[in-house]
Structures are given as C-alpha cells and as structure tokens.
Amino acid sequence: MYDPLAVGIALDPTLGTLKEMHVDVETKVSLPAAKLWQPHGSNENNVLHGDHYEIEGVIDLKPNARVCVASDADRFLNLFISRIRGK
C-alpha cells in the first residue's frame, strides 16, 4: 500500500521516519537504480577515460527531498482502516 502510506505520511509525518536526501528522477534508462538516491549526500565524479570510467573526486549533493526510511505500520493501518470505515 505504497500510495496510501505516502498520503498518510504527507498528512501526518509522525507516521514515518523521514530523512533528508538528494533524489534524482530517471526519465530514461541511463542511470543505475543505485544512483537515483544518495543517502550520504555525495556522489562519485565518474569521468570517462577512453573505454572506462575513473573516479575523480566527490560531488557534494544538497538534499532536495524527505525520504521515508521507516514507518509505523500498525498505526498507519489502524488510521487507514478507520478512514475507509468512515470513522
């Protein structure tokens, strides 16, 4: 129930543990999934050298999203069911 949980956390952020992270949106299949979010706030500066990439330093990334890394599933489920029942 990802979408209902996202709405629940938008309404009540205490339903989850939120962490500031840098998040990119992939619109083409050019980035590996591991590169779409950066929990450590930095990314390797990979530079193409002929037929291979080499790491040349680190790029600091500023957080641009709050990401839910954990949730209070029982409390959310109770809230969700009570709203479905109209209570």
GROMACS .gro file of N, CA and C in nm, residues 7-66:
model
  180
    7VAL      N    1   0.039   0.915   0.116
    7VAL     CA    2  -0.062   1.017   0.151
    7VAL      C    3  -0.071   1.031   0.302
    8GLY      N    4  -0.071   0.917   0.373
    8GLY     CA    5  -0.078   0.922   0.519
    8GLY      C    6   0.039   0.998   0.580
    9ILE      N    7   0.159   0.976   0.528
    9ILE     CA    8   0.276   1.045   0.581
    9ILE      C    9   0.275   1.192   0.542
   10ALA      N   10   0.219   1.225   0.425
   10ALA     CA   11   0.206   1.366   0.387
   10ALA      C   12   0.112   1.438   0.484
   11LEU      N   13   0.007   1.368   0.529
   11LEU     CA   14  -0.089   1.427   0.624
   11LEU      C   15  -0.036   1.427   0.767
   12ASP      N   16   0.037   1.321   0.803
   12ASP     CA   17   0.090   1.308   0.939
   12ASP      C   18   0.232   1.253   0.932
   13PRO      N   19   0.333   1.341   0.923
   13PRO     CA   20   0.472   1.296   0.910
   13PRO      C   21   0.521   1.208   1.025
   14THR      N   22   0.450   1.209   1.139
   14THR     CA   23   0.494   1.125   1.251
   14THR      C   24   0.466   0.977   1.226
   15LEU      N   25   0.395   0.945   1.117
   15LEU     CA   26   0.373   0.804   1.082
   15LEU      C   27   0.499   0.739   1.028
   16GLY      N   28   0.599   0.819   0.993
   16GLY     CA   29   0.721   0.763   0.936
   16GLY      C   30   0.845   0.831   0.988
   17THR      N   31   0.958   0.770   0.959
   17THR     CA   32   1.088   0.829   0.987
   17THR      C   33   1.137   0.886   0.855
   18LEU      N   34   1.154   1.018   0.852
   18LEU     CA   35   1.192   1.085   0.729
   18LEU      C   36   1.337   1.129   0.736
   19LYS      N   37   1.407   1.114   0.623
   19LYS     CA   38   1.548   1.152   0.615
   19LYS      C   39   1.567   1.242   0.495
   20GLU      N   40   1.642   1.351   0.514
   20GLU     CA   41   1.674   1.442   0.405
   20GLU      C   42   1.776   1.373   0.314
   21MET      N   43   1.744   1.366   0.183
   21MET     CA   44   1.834   1.304   0.086
   21MET      C   45   1.828   1.378  -0.045
   22HIS      N   46   1.926   1.352  -0.129
   22HIS     CA   47   1.922   1.401  -0.266
   22HIS      C   48   1.862   1.291  -0.352
   23VAL      N   49   1.759   1.326  -0.429
   23VAL     CA   50   1.689   1.229  -0.514
   23VAL      C   51   1.686   1.282  -0.657
   24ASP      N   52   1.718   1.197  -0.753
   24ASP     CA   53   1.706   1.230  -0.894
   24ASP      C   54   1.591   1.151  -0.953
   25VAL      N   55   1.529   1.206  -1.056
   25VAL     CA   56   1.420   1.136  -1.125
   25VAL      C   57   1.474   1.088  -1.258
   26GLU      N   58   1.467   0.958  -1.282
   26GLU     CA   59   1.516   0.897  -1.406
   26GLU      C   60   1.403   0.895  -1.508
   27THR      N   61   1.425   0.961  -1.621
   27THR     CA   62   1.325   0.961  -1.727
   27THR      C   63   1.370   0.877  -1.846
   28LYS      N   64   1.494   0.833  -1.844
   28LYS     CA   65   1.550   0.744  -1.947
   28LYS      C   66   1.622   0.633  -1.873
   29VAL      N   67   1.661   0.531  -1.941
   29VAL     CA   68   1.730   0.420  -1.875
   29VAL      C   69   1.881   0.442  -1.890
   30SER      N   70   1.930   0.550  -1.828
   30SER     CA   71   2.073   0.579  -1.838
   30SER      C   72   2.144   0.573  -1.703
   31LEU      N   73   2.068   0.582  -1.595
   31LEU     CA   74   2.128   0.576  -1.462
   31LEU      C   75   2.092   0.444  -1.395
   32PRO      N   76   2.188   0.379  -1.328
   32PRO     CA   77   2.152   0.261  -1.250
   32PRO      C   78   2.066   0.302  -1.131
   33ALA      N   79   1.980   0.214  -1.085
   33ALA     CA   80   1.887   0.245  -0.976
   33ALA      C   81   1.960   0.295  -0.852
   34ALA      N   82   2.078   0.244  -0.825
   34ALA     CA   83   2.153   0.285  -0.705
   34ALA      C   84   2.193   0.432  -0.711
   35LYS      N   85   2.194   0.493  -0.828
   35LYS     CA   86   2.234   0.633  -0.840
   35LYS      C   87   2.117   0.730  -0.830
   36LEU      N   88   1.994   0.679  -0.816
   36LEU     CA   89   1.878   0.767  -0.812
   36LEU      C   90   1.861   0.836  -0.678
   37TRP      N   91   1.909   0.777  -0.572
   37TRP     CA   92   1.902   0.841  -0.441
   37TRP      C   93   2.038   0.830  -0.374
   38GLN      N   94   2.074   0.933  -0.302
   38GLN     CA   95   2.206   0.940  -0.240
   38GLN      C   96   2.193   0.968  -0.091
   39PRO      N   97   2.189   0.863  -0.009
   39PRO     CA   98   2.169   0.884   0.135
   39PRO      C   99   2.287   0.952   0.204
   40HIS      N  100   2.404   0.953   0.141
   40HIS     CA  101   2.521   1.008   0.206
   40HIS      C  102   2.551   1.152   0.166
   41GLY      N  103   2.470   1.209   0.075
   41GLY     CA  104   2.486   1.349   0.038
   41GLY      C  105   2.600   1.377  -0.058
   42SER      N  106   2.654   1.273  -0.120
   42SER     CA  107   2.761   1.295  -0.217
   42SER      C  108   2.754   1.187  -0.324
   43ASN      N  109   2.821   1.214  -0.433
   43ASN     CA  110   2.822   1.120  -0.543
   43ASN      C  111   2.963   1.118  -0.602
   44GLU      N  112   3.004   1.006  -0.653
   44GLU     CA  113   3.135   0.998  -0.716
   44GLU      C  114   3.134   1.076  -0.847
   45ASN      N  115   3.243   1.145  -0.875
   45ASN     CA  116   3.257   1.214  -1.002
   45ASN      C  117   3.324   1.116  -1.098
   46ASN      N  118   3.242   1.040  -1.173
   46ASN     CA  119   3.294   0.942  -1.267
   46ASN      C  120   3.320   1.007  -1.402
   47VAL      N  121   3.444   0.998  -1.449
   47VAL     CA  122   3.484   1.061  -1.574
   47VAL      C  123   3.527   0.952  -1.672
   48LEU      N  124   3.473   0.960  -1.794
   48LEU     CA  125   3.505   0.862  -1.897
   48LEU      C  126   3.646   0.885  -1.950
   49HIS      N  127   3.728   0.782  -1.943
   49HIS     CA  128   3.864   0.784  -1.997
   49HIS      C  129   3.875   0.672  -2.099
   50GLY      N  130   3.856   0.704  -2.226
   50GLY     CA  131   3.860   0.602  -2.330
   50GLY      C  132   3.743   0.508  -2.318
   51ASP      N  133   3.770   0.384  -2.279
   51ASP     CA  134   3.665   0.282  -2.270
   51ASP      C  135   3.623   0.250  -2.127
   52HIS      N  136   3.667   0.331  -2.030
   52HIS     CA  137   3.632   0.304  -1.890
   52HIS      C  138   3.617   0.435  -1.814
   53TYR      N  139   3.548   0.426  -1.701
   53TYR     CA  140   3.529   0.541  -1.612
   53TYR      C  141   3.629   0.535  -1.499
   54GLU      N  142   3.673   0.653  -1.454
   54GLU     CA  143   3.758   0.664  -1.336
   54GLU      C  144   3.693   0.763  -1.241
   55ILE      N  145   3.706   0.735  -1.111
   55ILE     CA  146   3.652   0.825  -1.010
   55ILE      C  147   3.751   0.938  -0.989
   56GLU      N  148   3.705   1.061  -1.011
   56GLU     CA  149   3.789   1.178  -0.992
   56GLU      C  150   3.723   1.271  -0.891
   57GLY      N  151   3.729   1.232  -0.766
   57GLY     CA  152   3.675   1.315  -0.659
   57GLY      C  153   3.529   1.284  -0.629
   58VAL      N  154   3.472   1.372  -0.548
   58VAL     CA  155   3.335   1.354  -0.500
   58VAL      C  156   3.258   1.484  -0.524
   59ILE      N  157   3.134   1.472  -0.562
   59ILE     CA  158   3.046   1.586  -0.584
   59ILE      C  159   2.949   1.593  -0.466
   60ASP      N  160   2.946   1.706  -0.394
   60ASP     CA  161   2.850   1.724  -0.284
   60ASP      C  162   2.711   1.746  -0.342
   61LEU      N  163   2.614   1.676  -0.289
   61LEU     CA  164   2.475   1.689  -0.333
   61LEU      C  165   2.391   1.741  -0.218
   62LYS      N  166   2.316   1.847  -0.243
   62LYS     CA  167   2.229   1.902  -0.139
   62LYS      C  168   2.098   1.823  -0.137
   63PRO      N  169   2.045   1.798  -0.018
   63PRO     CA  170   1.916   1.729  -0.010
   63PRO      C  171   1.807   1.807  -0.083
   64ASN      N  172   1.722   1.736  -0.155
   64ASN     CA  173   1.611   1.800  -0.225
   64ASN      C  174   1.479   1.728  -0.199
   65ALA      N  175   1.482   1.633  -0.104
   65ALA     CA  176   1.359   1.559  -0.073
   65ALA      C  177   1.370   1.499   0.067
   66ARG      N  178   1.253   1.476   0.125
   66ARG     CA  179   1.249   1.399   0.250
   66ARG      C  180   1.201   1.259   0.212
   0.00000   0.00000   0.00000
